[in-house]
């Protein structure tokens, strides 16, 4: 399928999802659906660096939060509409990703992961100590009363996140099948061998951290309007870091479908668990599933399906 | 047209206090076949690493095709036409054999549109056929046998369209028939104009292949010249062959 055809198909699915959500006609569907969609963007973003390039980022919550806080800053200064703020949030975290890439160039494996975690902690501390955006107390955001074409602001946010999810998955698929994606896969398999095959590994890694950062910031951009009250503990929540790793891992890390499937499954499961049991338990479920998949199906669901269909073909 | 394709002078490299290379002069003429001998740990792979930029030499300079390259990153040197294989094969294990070769074609091979190359090897399939991996193009490279992994190393190196190919023990652990196979392949590539440096312990292969022979011992070059003369050199016999 050509990239354009894929985008059209994805958009058609998104429209169908939106129509289905409106027929339920319950505000809660938008609330829960938004979270799942947000995780599709976040997991897809993480996977460009983690899955395609092989660099595990533990700092997703930092990128997500900086995306959200960029919206807060824009809200308090320029007061631009959300749809204009989103690309600016992405730009901010793209620069953050580029900076992280530069600072961690020589780090690999676990050292890279630790550096990303440290960066998220530093960012958290900075935000806590920045009164303009509410510091540790947090900040309230007032949603616009109504938006054109939509039946309430929550429905609008849902539609925005749906569109962002389509764009994120489309970009991931584009990268995956491009020369860039092939180069990233070579880096993931063996960085030195990649360099010796002519792959400019440094440049490609920076593109990867930048693009991944961009999409993570985009995922966090509408967050202040979603929660209407942003504080560092909410924005830098552990759940973002854990889920953005767990979802691609459970879905499968080598293709765009992996994070998508993982986010839909885990995201929905957590929503159900949060409502029926408790939110603490929902993170526990993620942990247990993570352990199960890492030990039993390290290539995720996509890998599992591929292995099964191959076995069937070979009789 | 420069007569020498590679001229490395006074190359020195230390690991901490350990001198791995010292004062190495190493040159390759266009179209030449050079053998490099040396005991284990004598610095052969370290020299390859310095020439390709995987390691940075601390002294000396490297000129390739008339231009200094010792400031360049590895991928830039590869794109200019130096290629190497790894002594311990390093396949892109998640990819098929064909995809391994395609990476090199995509990122380095395509740039070299002129100059000597594999005749008719316009794509991965042709290169794989040449090394005898054609039938395994769609197999996962992680599953290959040792022999096939060495062939894949050569295929990937060739896909970068090199003008100088450095084969770092491409035949280690192979049977006599397989050694002959690789030897024939290297000779064929050379006949098409590619200069080749062969690092090898297998004397038979080195002697059959080399037009010139260099010997490294403990990071120093102790001999360089006609292969028959070099192996009879008393210093070489004492340091390397006599043990
Ligand atoms: N990255 C490194 N760090 C520290 N020491 C190194 C490094 N690479 C090589 N050495 C040391 O430098 C010396 C030369 O190693 P090198 O691999 O160049 O030898 P070689 O001639 O290729 O040997 P072999 O025939 O076993 O392949 C060895 O003593 C080795 O332990
Ligand atoms: Mg060696």
XYZ file of C-alpha atoms and ligand atoms in Angstrom:
590
model
C 0.000 0.000 0.000
C 1.385 3.409 -0.907
C 1.866 5.952 1.889
C -1.000 8.058 0.542
C -3.341 5.079 0.371
C -2.343 4.098 3.887
C -3.027 7.608 5.154
C -6.431 7.550 3.477
C -7.236 4.147 4.970
C -6.092 5.239 8.430
C -8.149 8.411 8.163
C -11.175 6.332 7.154
C -10.698 4.108 10.212
C -10.372 7.231 12.370
C -13.616 8.660 10.999
C -15.362 5.340 11.665
C -14.033 5.328 15.237
C -15.226 8.892 15.722
C -18.690 8.137 14.378
C -18.911 5.034 16.570
C -17.923 7.104 19.608
C -20.589 9.727 18.862
C -23.287 7.080 18.578
C -22.458 5.905 22.114
C -23.051 9.511 23.022
C -21.439 9.211 26.434
C -18.809 11.748 27.547
C -16.867 8.940 29.223
C -16.148 7.288 25.869
C -14.224 10.391 24.843
C -12.365 10.475 28.150
C -11.273 6.862 28.002
C -10.750 6.891 24.240
C -8.512 9.945 24.485
C -6.172 8.134 26.871
C -5.848 5.125 24.597
C -5.211 7.356 21.570
C -2.648 9.370 23.483
C -0.824 6.141 24.224
C -0.865 5.210 20.541
C 1.017 8.435 19.792
C 3.388 8.026 22.733
C 4.149 4.346 22.093
C 4.621 4.972 18.369
C 6.989 7.841 19.170
C 8.988 5.722 21.622
C 9.237 2.915 19.109
C 10.986 5.045 16.475
C 13.967 5.359 18.810
C 13.490 2.221 20.917
C 12.178 -0.285 18.402
C 13.586 0.907 15.083
C 16.922 2.239 16.319
C 17.446 0.083 19.413
C 17.925 2.874 21.955
C 15.742 2.438 25.039
C 14.378 5.737 26.285
C 13.257 5.709 29.916
C 12.490 9.415 29.807
C 9.236 9.425 27.804
C 7.424 11.066 30.721
C 9.873 13.969 30.475
C 9.154 14.527 26.788
C 5.426 14.121 27.323
C 5.473 16.611 30.213
C 7.540 19.184 28.330
C 4.999 18.928 25.514
C 2.214 19.555 28.014
C 4.049 22.383 29.757
C 4.794 24.066 26.435
C 1.028 24.263 25.999
C 0.813 25.760 29.502
C 3.400 28.417 28.608
C 1.609 29.209 25.362
C -1.685 29.364 27.261
C -0.233 31.868 29.710
C 1.555 34.017 27.161
C 0.526 33.993 23.515
C -2.815 32.287 24.143
C -2.704 30.574 20.794
C -5.367 27.997 19.982
C -4.513 24.373 20.723
C -4.176 23.394 17.084
C -1.452 26.010 16.654
C 0.167 25.092 19.975
C 0.557 21.398 19.085
C 3.277 21.816 16.416
C 5.100 24.274 18.682
C 5.064 21.682 21.494
C 6.428 19.153 19.027
C 9.150 21.591 18.004
C 10.164 22.111 21.635
C 10.505 18.408 22.344
C 12.144 17.810 18.961
C 14.894 20.203 20.082
C 14.957 18.398 23.430
C 15.354 15.095 21.579
C 18.147 16.507 19.448
C 19.889 17.775 22.594
C 19.480 14.436 24.301
C 20.904 12.763 21.212
C 23.976 14.983 21.233
C 24.600 14.546 24.951
C 24.243 10.778 24.898
C 25.971 10.033 21.598
C 28.648 7.857 23.085
C 26.316 6.027 25.436
C 24.800 2.714 24.530
C 22.534 0.135 26.081
C 21.852 0.541 29.736
C 23.930 3.726 30.040
C 21.825 5.456 27.440
C 18.657 4.336 29.241
C 19.931 5.672 32.557
C 20.866 8.994 30.954
C 17.331 9.415 29.586
C 15.895 8.651 33.008
C 18.223 11.205 34.577
C 17.160 13.774 32.001
C 13.506 13.254 32.886
C 14.326 13.767 36.572
C 16.222 16.979 35.799
C 13.293 18.286 33.743
C 10.886 17.361 36.535
C 12.977 19.325 39.033
C 13.137 22.325 36.711
C 9.367 22.412 36.322
C 8.787 22.000 40.061
C 10.964 25.067 40.618
C 9.414 27.230 37.928
C 6.589 29.255 39.507
C 5.429 30.679 36.174
C 3.997 27.312 35.191
C 2.662 26.627 38.674
C 5.721 24.972 40.223
C 4.931 22.010 42.446
C 1.378 23.259 43.105
C 0.329 22.981 39.521
C -1.714 25.193 37.287
C -5.338 25.379 36.167
C -6.261 25.583 32.521
C -9.663 26.845 31.491
C -11.036 25.190 28.405
C -12.630 27.369 25.757
C -16.383 27.288 26.288
C -17.122 25.696 22.966
C -15.502 24.867 19.670
C -16.870 25.081 16.178
C -18.112 21.849 14.549
C -17.898 19.837 17.778
C -20.351 18.826 20.410
C -18.353 19.977 23.424
C -14.655 20.430 24.081
C -14.033 16.824 25.142
C -15.311 15.578 21.833
C -12.971 18.041 20.127
C -9.979 16.773 22.158
C -10.883 13.215 21.259
C -10.967 14.108 17.566
C -7.638 15.943 17.843
C -5.946 12.965 19.470
C -7.488 10.665 16.876
C -5.952 12.787 14.131
C -2.585 12.853 15.912
C -2.646 9.079 16.246
C -3.270 8.714 12.511
C -0.394 11.065 11.718
C 1.981 9.374 14.182
C 1.302 5.875 12.840
C 1.557 7.151 9.275
C 4.955 8.744 9.994
C 6.195 5.583 11.721
C 5.213 3.440 8.753
C 6.818 5.894 6.363
C 10.074 5.814 8.336
C 10.015 2.046 8.639
C 9.890 1.492 4.898
C 12.265 4.255 3.897
C 16.021 4.264 3.404
C 16.153 5.993 6.796
C 14.286 3.124 8.428
C 16.612 0.559 6.902
C 19.576 2.508 8.225
C 18.032 2.710 11.704
C 17.490 -1.056 11.680
C 21.150 -1.528 10.775
C 22.122 0.650 13.747
C 19.875 -1.415 15.990
C 21.453 -4.667 14.819
C 25.084 -3.569 14.876
C 26.166 0.036 14.954
C 29.763 -0.587 13.956
C 28.821 -2.848 11.065
C 26.298 -0.204 9.980
C 28.977 2.475 9.908
C 31.194 0.129 7.893
C 28.352 -0.377 5.412
C 28.328 3.382 4.820
C 25.479 4.274 7.199
C 26.013 7.711 8.795
C 25.047 6.375 12.200
C 25.498 9.632 14.102
C 23.239 11.608 11.800
C 20.601 8.893 11.723
C 20.546 8.551 15.509
C 20.020 12.297 15.830
C 17.171 12.178 13.319
C 15.672 9.348 15.352
C 15.915 11.096 18.747
C 14.547 14.292 17.202
C 11.597 12.651 15.477
C 10.775 10.518 18.509
C 10.969 13.600 20.728
C 8.744 15.546 18.362
C 5.952 12.975 18.482
C 6.183 12.595 22.269
C 5.723 16.334 22.727
C 2.790 16.235 20.344
C 1.244 13.475 22.476
C 1.510 15.688 25.558
C 0.397 18.930 23.923
C -3.391 18.655 24.448
C -2.915 17.160 27.944
C -3.481 20.421 29.905
C -6.851 20.880 28.229
C -7.711 17.259 28.894
C -7.015 17.337 32.633
C -7.592 21.118 33.084
C -5.245 20.982 36.065
C -1.569 20.228 35.363
C 0.964 19.468 38.060
C 4.429 17.914 37.775
C 3.381 14.616 39.331
C 0.587 14.208 36.822
C 2.560 15.270 33.765
C 5.737 13.353 34.651
C 3.750 10.312 35.701
C 5.577 6.998 35.827
C 2.751 5.495 33.796
C 3.930 7.362 30.666
C 7.471 6.060 30.928
C 6.342 2.504 31.666
C 3.553 2.344 29.105
C 5.531 3.838 26.265
C 8.002 0.973 26.690
C 5.499 -1.754 27.579
C 3.122 -1.124 24.693
C 5.638 -1.539 21.829
C 7.201 -4.437 23.682
C 3.916 -6.257 24.000
C 2.732 -5.349 20.513
C 6.062 -5.834 18.760
C 8.887 -3.385 18.177
C 9.909 -3.880 14.565
C 6.806 -2.544 12.851
C 4.332 0.315 13.153
C 1.559 -2.150 14.000
C 3.257 -3.245 17.234
C 2.909 -0.058 19.305
C -0.553 0.475 17.818
C -1.789 -2.956 18.905
C 0.015 -2.737 22.239
C -1.449 0.684 23.008
C -4.989 -0.360 22.123
C -4.787 -3.571 24.186
C -2.921 -2.273 27.212
C -4.553 1.132 27.118
C -8.050 -0.372 27.062
C -7.164 -2.947 29.700
C -5.895 -0.216 32.002
C -9.001 1.872 31.475
C -11.164 -1.088 32.394
C -9.033 -1.961 35.414
C -8.992 1.649 36.611
C -12.757 1.859 36.486
C -13.559 -1.572 37.864
C -10.754 -2.004 40.404
C -8.191 0.755 40.949
C -5.611 2.784 39.055
C -2.771 1.346 41.127
C -3.780 -2.119 40.028
C -3.867 -1.115 36.378
C -0.139 -0.373 36.447
C 0.434 -3.707 38.168
C -1.297 -5.436 35.259
C 1.108 -3.713 32.888
C 4.027 -4.946 34.951
C 2.842 -8.534 34.959
C 2.114 -8.536 31.215
C 5.514 -7.021 30.571
C 7.280 -9.814 32.435
C 5.195 -12.431 30.626
C 5.957 -11.030 27.194
C 9.638 -10.422 27.773
C 10.067 -14.038 28.831
C 7.556 -15.817 26.585
C 7.131 -13.669 23.475
C 10.053 -11.272 23.168
C 8.979 -10.258 19.667
C 5.568 -9.147 20.879
C 2.200 -10.017 19.447
C 3.243 -9.114 15.904
C 6.155 -11.534 16.216
C 3.871 -14.174 17.691
C 1.406 -13.875 14.796
C 4.231 -13.996 12.266
C 5.660 -17.148 13.860
C 2.244 -18.812 13.979
C 1.363 -18.019 10.359
C 4.787 -19.215 9.248
C 4.254 -22.501 11.079
C 0.886 -22.872 9.404
C 2.397 -22.247 5.976
C 5.080 -24.854 6.522
C 2.406 -27.359 7.579
C 45.383 9.200 -11.494
C 47.431 8.427 -8.425
C 49.509 5.302 -8.619
C 49.158 4.529 -4.924
C 45.567 4.134 -3.767
C 46.424 3.979 -0.072
C 49.397 5.471 1.720
C 49.497 5.282 5.494
C 52.633 6.658 7.103
C 53.974 6.398 10.637
C 50.718 4.992 12.061
C 50.768 4.691 15.840
C 48.081 3.492 18.232
C 48.140 2.818 21.973
C 45.589 1.216 24.268
C 46.404 2.786 27.602
C 50.082 2.081 28.089
C 50.100 -0.785 25.592
C 51.615 0.053 22.211
C 49.445 -1.729 19.642
C 50.968 -0.060 16.557
C 54.108 1.983 16.164
C 55.611 3.674 13.113
C 53.708 1.623 10.584
C 54.116 2.602 6.948
C 51.621 0.804 4.797
C 50.920 1.486 1.154
C 48.849 -0.217 -1.502
C 49.166 0.405 -5.205
C 46.164 0.555 -7.485
C 45.088 -2.947 -8.394
C 47.623 -4.552 -6.063
C 47.132 -7.675 -3.912
C 48.863 -7.328 -0.579
C 49.076 -10.004 2.085
C 49.512 -9.190 5.759
C 50.926 -11.768 8.135
C 51.507 -11.568 11.853
C 51.103 -13.567 15.040
C 47.974 -13.213 17.159
C 47.804 -9.819 18.800
C 50.406 -8.263 16.521
C 48.077 -5.413 15.568
C 46.679 -6.472 12.200
C 43.043 -5.812 13.035
C 44.031 -2.644 14.861
C 45.640 -1.429 11.642
C 42.447 -2.176 9.719
C 40.481 -0.314 12.371
C 42.755 2.722 12.054
C 42.605 2.706 8.262
C 38.802 2.573 8.287
C 38.335 5.052 11.126
C 36.838 2.575 13.573
C 39.774 3.569 15.781
C 41.712 6.812 15.556
C 45.445 6.532 15.021
C 47.385 8.782 17.383
C 50.306 9.408 15.067
C 50.746 9.395 11.328
C 48.534 10.165 8.398
C 46.424 8.249 5.925
C 46.048 9.261 2.311
C 43.480 7.510 0.136
C 43.296 8.239 -3.566
C 45.378 11.386 -3.128
C 43.378 12.816 -0.221
C 43.883 12.826 3.538
C 41.174 10.732 5.149
C 42.318 10.368 8.746
C 39.908 13.078 9.891
C 36.908 11.397 8.309
C 34.262 9.266 9.984
C 34.145 5.607 9.052
C 31.090 5.844 6.800
C 32.741 8.663 4.841
C 35.850 6.564 4.247
C 33.665 3.645 3.188
C 31.850 5.877 0.721
C 35.159 6.996 -0.738
C 35.931 3.410 -1.593
C 37.626 1.618 1.287
C 35.820 -1.443 2.498
C 36.570 -4.067 5.092
C 35.266 -7.319 6.448
C 35.195 -8.160 10.126
C 37.338 -10.928 11.498
C 34.408 -12.006 13.642
C 31.384 -11.669 11.331
C 28.932 -8.954 12.298
C 25.710 -9.582 10.361
C 22.600 -7.446 10.783
C 20.992 -10.375 12.521
C 17.353 -9.289 12.301
C 17.591 -8.992 8.533
C 17.701 -11.461 5.701
C 20.895 -12.080 3.793
C 19.640 -9.917 0.943
C 18.690 -7.051 3.251
C 22.175 -7.101 4.752
C 23.650 -6.438 1.338
C 20.985 -3.884 0.474
C 22.000 -1.710 3.426
C 25.462 -1.335 1.967
C 24.050 -0.763 -1.525
C 21.626 1.861 -0.216
C 24.137 3.790 1.817
C 27.459 3.399 0.048
C 27.165 1.361 -3.123
C 24.853 3.708 -4.921
C 27.276 6.592 -4.606
C 30.025 4.841 -6.527
C 28.507 4.863 -9.967
C 31.814 4.723 -11.803
C 35.095 2.973 -11.282
C 35.880 -0.664 -10.959
C 33.222 -2.842 -9.486
C 31.624 -6.179 -9.851
C 30.693 -6.495 -13.499
C 26.954 -6.614 -13.817
C 26.419 -6.710 -10.090
C 23.865 -3.971 -10.135
C 21.868 -5.309 -7.249
C 21.997 -7.455 -4.185
C 21.072 -10.647 -6.015
C 24.044 -10.419 -8.369
C 26.465 -9.818 -5.503
C 25.011 -12.720 -3.543
C 25.310 -14.994 -6.565
C 28.922 -13.990 -6.899
C 29.797 -15.106 -3.357
C 27.586 -18.175 -3.640
C 24.832 -17.018 -1.313
C 22.232 -16.547 -4.014
C 20.116 -19.457 -2.859
C 20.078 -18.154 0.706
C 19.091 -14.573 -0.090
C 15.843 -14.788 1.852
C 17.178 -16.636 4.874
C 17.675 -14.834 8.138
C 21.318 -13.831 8.428
C 21.264 -14.763 12.093
C 20.863 -18.428 11.119
C 23.817 -18.698 8.763
C 26.719 -21.076 9.240
C 30.202 -19.725 9.885
C 31.234 -20.182 6.251
C 28.179 -18.370 4.978
C 28.660 -15.578 7.489
C 32.131 -14.991 6.079
C 30.719 -14.921 2.578
C 28.105 -12.428 3.740
C 30.860 -10.225 5.166
C 32.482 -10.210 1.733
C 29.177 -9.614 -0.044
C 28.374 -6.643 2.153
C 31.852 -5.215 1.721
C 31.561 -5.569 -2.029
C 28.165 -3.905 -2.044
C 29.799 -0.679 -0.909
C 31.574 -0.699 -4.307
C 35.089 -0.521 -2.895
C 38.248 0.355 -4.750
C 40.230 -1.088 -1.868
C 38.960 -4.147 -0.050
C 40.536 -5.241 3.223
C 39.663 -8.812 4.141
C 40.458 -9.450 7.796
C 40.839 -13.210 8.114
C 37.959 -13.936 5.783
C 39.015 -17.590 5.602
C 39.618 -18.491 9.224
C 38.038 -21.795 10.147
C 37.145 -22.747 6.589
C 37.904 -26.038 4.873
C 40.467 -26.219 2.083
C 37.735 -26.242 -0.554
C 36.065 -23.218 0.994
C 39.385 -21.386 1.217
C 39.884 -22.023 -2.479
C 36.406 -20.732 -3.175
C 37.007 -17.437 -1.350
C 40.471 -17.178 -2.859
C 39.041 -17.501 -6.356
C 36.468 -14.857 -5.516
C 39.094 -12.400 -4.278
C 41.241 -12.997 -7.331
C 38.265 -12.363 -9.569
C 37.481 -9.089 -7.788
C 41.105 -8.084 -8.106
C 41.018 -8.856 -11.828
C 38.233 -6.300 -12.105
C 40.482 -3.622 -10.685
C 39.858 -3.693 -6.944
C 42.981 -3.451 -4.796
C 42.888 -6.063 -2.052
C 44.592 -6.418 1.298
C 44.347 -9.921 2.692
C 45.047 -10.504 6.349
C 45.406 -14.199 6.873
C 47.081 -16.887 8.934
C 46.636 -19.555 6.282
C 50.088 -19.562 4.637
C 48.975 -21.427 1.580
C 46.305 -18.825 0.805
C 48.575 -15.884 1.552
C 51.347 -17.191 -0.670
C 49.022 -18.007 -3.513
C 47.276 -14.642 -3.328
C 49.848 -12.007 -2.489
C 51.940 -10.002 -4.906
C 53.541 -8.379 -1.892
C 53.699 -9.424 1.735
C 53.907 -7.376 4.942
C 54.669 -8.870 8.330
C 53.612 -7.286 11.592
C 55.101 -8.337 14.913
C 54.167 -6.690 18.191
C 52.815 -3.588 16.506
C 55.780 -3.045 14.179
C 56.255 -3.845 10.544
C 59.308 -6.064 10.295
C 59.141 -6.967 6.633
C 57.548 -5.762 3.424
C 58.267 -7.019 -0.058
C 58.262 -9.979 -2.391
C 56.408 -12.838 -0.621
C 59.034 -15.503 -1.333
C 61.794 -13.259 -0.085
C 59.833 -12.151 2.976
C 59.099 -15.642 4.236
C 62.781 -16.505 3.941
C 63.823 -13.403 5.875
C 65.593 -14.657 9.033
C 63.912 -12.023 11.186
C 60.484 -13.109 9.978
C 61.318 -16.768 10.507
C 62.516 -16.085 14.013
C 59.652 -13.797 15.044
C 56.781 -15.480 13.373
C 57.277 -18.674 11.483
C 59.859 -20.275 13.688
C 57.764 -20.538 16.841
N 39.899 -1.861 21.742
C 41.006 -2.371 22.343
N 41.308 -2.039 23.608
C 42.418 -2.528 24.199
N 43.280 -3.368 23.631
C 43.039 -3.750 22.366
C 41.875 -3.267 21.651
N 41.878 -3.810 20.421
C 42.989 -4.597 20.364
N 43.671 -4.552 21.510
C 44.935 -5.239 21.780
O 45.857 -4.849 20.801
C 46.635 -5.959 20.374
C 46.511 -6.141 18.902
O 45.207 -6.630 18.624
P 44.713 -6.941 17.145
O 43.322 -7.368 17.243
O 45.041 -5.797 16.275
O 45.647 -8.174 16.772
P 45.610 -9.071 15.473
O 46.957 -8.970 14.870
O 44.460 -8.732 14.641
O 45.451 -10.521 16.118
P 44.604 -11.779 15.587
O 45.486 -12.502 14.648
O 44.342 -12.555 16.814
O 43.378 -11.273 14.955
C 46.162 -7.160 21.194
O 47.033 -7.333 22.287
C 44.806 -6.748 21.683
O 44.523 -7.315 22.938
Mg 42.776 -9.662 14.030
